[in-house]
Amino acid sequence: MTLETPEAVFEALRENDRRPYGRQRTVVAEELVEAAGQFEDRGALVTALLELMEAYEYSGENRKSPVVFARVLKLWEEQPDTFSEWEARQVFWRFKWVATSLLQVPDVPLEAILGWTREMRDRYRAAGHGVQPVYAMRYHVAAHTGVDADDAFDLWTTRPRTELSDCEACEIRLRALHHVGRGDDARALEVWRPVLDGRAGCSEEPYLSHGHSLLPLLRTGRADEARSGHLTGYRFCRGKSNMAEQIGLHLEFCVLTRNEGRALEILAENRALFDGTGAPLSHLDFLTGVELLLARLTADGHADLAVGGPAGTNWTARTLLEKVRSDAGALAARFDARNGTTAVGDRRRARLAQQPLTAEPLALGVRSAAAAPAPAPAVPAVPPAAADAPEDFAELVSRARELSAALHPHAAALWELVAERAAADGHVHDPALGPVEQLRGELALQRGLAARGADDAAAALAALTEAAELFEEAGLPGHAVAARARAATALREQARKAADAQEADGTDGTDGAGDSDGAGDAGAGLAAAREQLDAALARAEELLAGPDGLEPRHWLTVLLCRASLAHDELTGLGDEAPDGVREAFDAAVSVLLSEAGRLGVPHRAADALQYRADAASREGRLDEAVADLERSLELLEEAGQPWLTSRALGLFGQVRLRQGMPEESIRLVHRALAEAARWDDEDFPVAPSHVLLGHAAAQSGDTAGAVRHLSEAASRFDREGEDESAAGIRLQLADVLTEAGRDGDAVAVLESVLLDGGESLHPRLAAQVRLNLARGLRGLRGLGEHRASAEEFLRLADAVSGWEEQHTHTMVACEAAVALAEAGRPDAARAAYDRAVQSHRAAPGTPHVTGMMREFARLAVDAAGPDGLEEALGHLSAAEGVCADADAAAGPDAGAADFTAWYETGMIRHRRALCLADAGMHEDAVAELDRAVTVFEAGGEEAEAPRAESVRIAALLEGHALGRTAAALSRLDSTIARCERAGLPHAVEILRALRARLAAQPSG
């Protein structure tokens, strides 16, 4: 574009204004100032200079703003008539920008800054403006230098606000920070309440306050709010060159909540900030946050960890810490020298002296691509059970065997000591402990049990098979048969995991007959496991009938394994389980229950009852499940084995949740977790228990509790390497956050799931995450990131392009088209629109297509007003055609499966009415709304809510635009009565409020 006229410059300025803040926008703004300087009319130059100043302000180049403003001020003095009303106001408004910019630069003498505030005062007074903003700037200076800050605060806050005062939300932040600096977090948070609650805000609030309030929230025990503030606040400032201070605050928060992995990721994402020199004070705040992270990593023994630092060098925590400490220390000293105080250095030293505020990492809900380095222990950790272990080896083995027989979780730690001592040089086996093969078999058995607890079925199978062979060599057939029964369950689990892995990889080997290798492997594995278990059962019965008999614990172990296998098969098939599978399960559980009772082994009877309760719960027989679980817990209490109650309590919690008793569920699961922690039960499923607590909390209306527990579950799944489980939980977490109106938090959670593009996830799970993310970005309150939403929809379209379910393509194309239109990309939007219509012909998705067409109608009028009406009506006519085709079609294959004629047609007419109203055609709009109401009548009670909305709009138009108040009131009266009968209190409230407003004006 040539810039030979002022009009061309203005057009270029408008185009540049659409660019995000950053280097490209700043460079163009500088060029436009040069171009505008060639014209005698200085109007273009004024606008260009103000735009350049804004580019500097919002791209972290504050030190350049005063020079630009000096030119603006000179033009204001020479040719004030060239300034528009808005630009004239900006002259006085930006005095504040200059003052803060000067404060940012240590090379600017303090007296020059004070002199600037005096000039600001004089000019404000001369122009008749109130001086409260001047006192605000004086407080900024006092707070920065630490000199007379309390007096300056009083002088500022006791003066009334003016039209040139900072926005209310920004002033609230500054007042709250004053109290934080005085150590009064509670008062600060009370001042902050309107901003943090969302009642006061601006283009930068509450996001800046989120960063500053993180530690006060943590220190006052409001970790849930701090978590939310971090998610939303960091997402706002991520990658923005003028947000260096905020990035430092979020780094600090992560370090003090033991989320070093998240902090490393933030550092890597914002390493470009190391090159920022335009706002030295903000740069110092960033460096201080970085230094806190690096010092923590170094103190925890990770000095050689690779970290992100200034480009061009490979950095470790140690080397970057040395550089940052030197640079930040020198910069702080320059500020203190300029100010003649130690305030800046003192604040930096206080931040660096902080210690973590949480003993364990605070679960943030987001996934981090950077691994969180674990603190290096000063001394090896000693398992609690091993702390008082017998020194005598024979006593140690006897104690381990005793605890194993009682299924005590401390047995594992003692067996680890046994293995360690048995492997030591010079160890000689004591024959009093039995054959050496017995001890070796017991150690192999423990390895197998540990592998099974770690979900390593292959290792468990190998170790348990080895144990059985060693027991046979030792002449212990009872031990051997029990080990072989356990190996059968491991074999079944190995086959299941292999089938799951094939399905996840998409290599199910489906042939033309519809069979799959994955399903075949699972079936073969189950058959082999059954065969091995049947052999173990036959051998156990043989031993039981023999002269030496069979120890009850070994016999019951075989029966337990049979019940376990039957339970897995029954629950795996679900409602499709044939009668034979159900009968086999009932028989296996009944035998285990009766034999445990006959032999006086209550904990095995409790196991049988828990299997039966789980099956009953899954089938909806909840009262039966409750009875079995209550009896199971009674048996464990009678047996004096409280360490076995945690799983029964957890299962009981699930049942109570299914019964709609979330508070009772929460109580039971907390008891389960407490028992597991009390007995150091490392095999207890802690992460799934937090999932259950999250669901129970959500069901009880405790959103904060739901977020807390689902975040904890996801974090634990991360640490266990369960990427699929963690992603699934984050999907649920995002749903909870969205339902609570915390869209920004939800988007941050979903974005973190796709850090690697979703490559580590099952394609369908990744696609669902991307779909929810795209929808979340489109509807993000206050931000409306339509371009980012469109990009996610396009990635999703690529991801599902090979799927057989063509209706998925239709849905994605429809949503992508709307997102592209909202992002201001009309050509791409129209192409996606056409693709969606074409896809609909092959794989109908009527609600998606008609919804897209209604949105395009809305956007056409929004963009062009009455001039867009013809296009809007065209989209709506096309939507009616789609509905007519679907209405005439028969069966789901024709696309009518999820098509509700009255709803789709009514919504099209409702949208047509809104478009007509926006174009000023109010009579036609009311007539169309009446047609929509008539259509909604066909939907019965289900249609009362959309019908009421059409009536509301019609009443608004009649009462205000057409002056027919009486008709509007009559319309509202009948609809209010209908909504009362339909049980729609919210609709009744809205309609009554409208009626009251209309009744207060003259009727027409």
mmCIF file of C-alpha atoms in Angstrom, residues 829-949:
data_model
loop_
_atom_site.group_PDB
_atom_site.id
_atom_site.type_symbol
_atom_site.label_atom_id
_atom_site.label_comp_id
_atom_site.label_asym_id
_atom_site.label_seq_id
_atom_site.Cartn_x
_atom_site.Cartn_y
_atom_site.Cartn_z
ATOM 1 C CA ALA A 829 -15.532 -19.647 6.433
ATOM 2 C CA ARG A 830 -17.469 -19.891 3.186
ATOM 3 C CA ALA A 831 -15.280 -22.795 2.035
ATOM 4 C CA ALA A 832 -15.910 -24.631 5.299
ATOM 5 C CA TYR A 833 -19.641 -23.832 4.992
ATOM 6 C CA ASP A 834 -19.737 -25.416 1.538
ATOM 7 C CA ARG A 835 -17.786 -28.454 2.786
ATOM 8 C CA ALA A 836 -20.263 -28.884 5.626
ATOM 9 C CA VAL A 837 -23.229 -28.787 3.245
ATOM 10 C CA GLN A 838 -21.500 -31.275 0.933
ATOM 11 C CA SER A 839 -20.652 -33.564 3.857
ATOM 12 C CA HIS A 840 -24.258 -33.346 5.040
ATOM 13 C CA ARG A 841 -25.427 -34.776 1.732
ATOM 14 C CA ALA A 842 -23.276 -37.861 2.296
ATOM 15 C CA ALA A 843 -23.696 -38.128 6.067
ATOM 16 C CA PRO A 844 -26.625 -36.043 7.304
ATOM 17 C CA GLY A 845 -26.178 -33.997 10.461
ATOM 18 C CA THR A 846 -29.267 -31.848 10.354
ATOM 19 C CA PRO A 847 -28.981 -30.061 13.724
ATOM 20 C CA HIS A 848 -25.360 -29.152 13.043
ATOM 21 C CA VAL A 849 -26.036 -27.801 9.554
ATOM 22 C CA THR A 850 -29.120 -25.800 10.505
ATOM 23 C CA GLY A 851 -27.318 -24.438 13.558
ATOM 24 C CA MET A 852 -24.458 -23.311 11.307
ATOM 25 C CA MET A 853 -26.849 -21.619 8.921
ATOM 26 C CA ARG A 854 -28.595 -19.777 11.750
ATOM 27 C CA GLU A 855 -25.228 -18.535 13.006
ATOM 28 C CA PHE A 856 -24.236 -17.332 9.534
ATOM 29 C CA ALA A 857 -27.530 -15.442 9.350
ATOM 30 C CA ARG A 858 -26.780 -13.765 12.670
ATOM 31 C CA LEU A 859 -23.241 -12.866 11.603
ATOM 32 C CA ALA A 860 -24.425 -11.416 8.286
ATOM 33 C CA VAL A 861 -26.662 -8.904 10.047
ATOM 34 C CA ASP A 862 -24.136 -8.230 12.785
ATOM 35 C CA ALA A 863 -21.506 -7.359 10.179
ATOM 36 C CA ALA A 864 -23.570 -5.310 7.729
ATOM 37 C CA GLY A 865 -26.786 -4.342 9.518
ATOM 38 C CA PRO A 866 -29.793 -3.982 7.190
ATOM 39 C CA ASP A 867 -27.480 -4.485 4.190
ATOM 40 C CA GLY A 868 -26.809 -8.034 5.415
ATOM 41 C CA LEU A 869 -30.491 -8.981 5.709
ATOM 42 C CA GLU A 870 -30.791 -10.513 2.244
ATOM 43 C CA GLU A 871 -27.822 -12.790 2.880
ATOM 44 C CA ALA A 872 -29.166 -13.713 6.319
ATOM 45 C CA LEU A 873 -32.581 -14.633 4.929
ATOM 46 C CA GLY A 874 -30.884 -16.774 2.291
ATOM 47 C CA HIS A 875 -29.111 -18.796 4.966
ATOM 48 C CA LEU A 876 -32.359 -19.275 6.877
ATOM 49 C CA SER A 877 -34.235 -20.389 3.766
ATOM 50 C CA ALA A 878 -31.498 -22.930 3.145
ATOM 51 C CA ALA A 879 -31.856 -24.130 6.721
ATOM 52 C CA GLU A 880 -35.595 -24.635 6.232
ATOM 53 C CA GLY A 881 -34.812 -26.712 3.162
ATOM 54 C CA VAL A 882 -32.466 -28.909 5.186
ATOM 55 C CA CYS A 883 -35.201 -29.385 7.795
ATOM 56 C CA ALA A 884 -37.772 -30.261 5.157
ATOM 57 C CA ASP A 885 -35.481 -32.922 3.712
ATOM 58 C CA ALA A 886 -34.816 -34.390 7.153
ATOM 59 C CA ASP A 887 -38.507 -34.355 8.026
ATOM 60 C CA ALA A 888 -39.281 -36.311 4.896
ATOM 61 C CA ALA A 889 -36.511 -38.825 5.498
ATOM 62 C CA ALA A 890 -37.087 -42.061 7.377
ATOM 63 C CA GLY A 891 -34.679 -43.763 9.793
ATOM 64 C CA PRO A 892 -31.318 -42.825 11.265
ATOM 65 C CA ASP A 893 -29.474 -43.589 8.041
ATOM 66 C CA ALA A 894 -31.293 -40.654 6.483
ATOM 67 C CA GLY A 895 -30.021 -38.281 9.117
ATOM 68 C CA ALA A 896 -33.195 -37.877 11.139
ATOM 69 C CA ALA A 897 -31.957 -39.710 14.230
ATOM 70 C CA ASP A 898 -31.243 -36.594 16.268
ATOM 71 C CA PHE A 899 -33.524 -34.244 14.360
ATOM 72 C CA THR A 900 -36.420 -32.640 16.239
ATOM 73 C CA ALA A 901 -38.600 -30.903 13.698
ATOM 74 C CA TRP A 902 -40.417 -28.500 16.012
ATOM 75 C CA TYR A 903 -37.201 -27.331 17.630
ATOM 76 C CA GLU A 904 -35.151 -26.798 14.479
ATOM 77 C CA THR A 905 -37.967 -25.098 12.572
ATOM 78 C CA GLY A 906 -38.924 -22.938 15.537
ATOM 79 C CA MET A 907 -35.336 -21.805 16.070
ATOM 80 C CA ILE A 908 -34.984 -20.878 12.397
ATOM 81 C CA ARG A 909 -38.091 -18.703 12.590
ATOM 82 C CA HIS A 910 -36.875 -17.184 15.851
ATOM 83 C CA ARG A 911 -33.566 -16.263 14.217
ATOM 84 C CA ARG A 912 -35.336 -14.840 11.153
ATOM 85 C CA ALA A 913 -37.334 -12.599 13.476
ATOM 86 C CA LEU A 914 -34.186 -11.351 15.181
ATOM 87 C CA CYS A 915 -32.599 -10.556 11.826
ATOM 88 C CA LEU A 916 -35.699 -8.664 10.734
ATOM 89 C CA ALA A 917 -35.726 -6.736 13.996
ATOM 90 C CA ASP A 918 -32.055 -5.819 13.626
ATOM 91 C CA ALA A 919 -32.889 -4.488 10.155
ATOM 92 C CA GLY A 920 -35.649 -2.294 11.611
ATOM 93 C CA MET A 921 -38.551 -4.404 10.240
ATOM 94 C CA HIS A 922 -40.327 -4.727 13.573
ATOM 95 C CA GLU A 923 -43.821 -5.656 12.355
ATOM 96 C CA ASP A 924 -42.430 -8.448 10.218
ATOM 97 C CA ALA A 925 -40.279 -9.590 13.133
ATOM 98 C CA VAL A 926 -43.280 -9.878 15.488
ATOM 99 C CA ALA A 927 -45.215 -11.814 12.865
ATOM 100 C CA GLU A 928 -42.315 -14.229 12.448
ATOM 101 C CA LEU A 929 -42.029 -14.659 16.225
ATOM 102 C CA ASP A 930 -45.723 -15.572 16.314
ATOM 103 C CA ARG A 931 -45.000 -18.238 13.714
ATOM 104 C CA ALA A 932 -42.135 -19.506 15.864
ATOM 105 C CA VAL A 933 -44.456 -19.694 18.877
ATOM 106 C CA THR A 934 -46.943 -21.705 16.817
ATOM 107 C CA VAL A 935 -44.224 -24.166 15.822
ATOM 108 C CA PHE A 936 -43.030 -24.528 19.426
ATOM 109 C CA GLU A 937 -46.569 -25.478 20.435
ATOM 110 C CA ALA A 938 -45.921 -28.879 18.846
ATOM 111 C CA GLY A 939 -43.164 -29.596 21.344
ATOM 112 C CA GLY A 940 -45.357 -29.701 24.427
ATOM 113 C CA GLU A 941 -43.795 -28.935 27.812
ATOM 114 C CA GLU A 942 -40.309 -29.529 26.428
ATOM 115 C CA ALA A 943 -40.802 -26.501 24.173
ATOM 116 C CA GLU A 944 -42.023 -24.079 26.845
ATOM 117 C CA ALA A 945 -38.584 -22.512 27.411
ATOM 118 C CA PRO A 946 -37.816 -21.617 23.752
ATOM 119 C CA ARG A 947 -41.457 -20.591 23.286
ATOM 120 C CA ALA A 948 -41.143 -18.206 26.250
ATOM 121 C CA GLU A 949 -38.034 -16.646 24.741
#
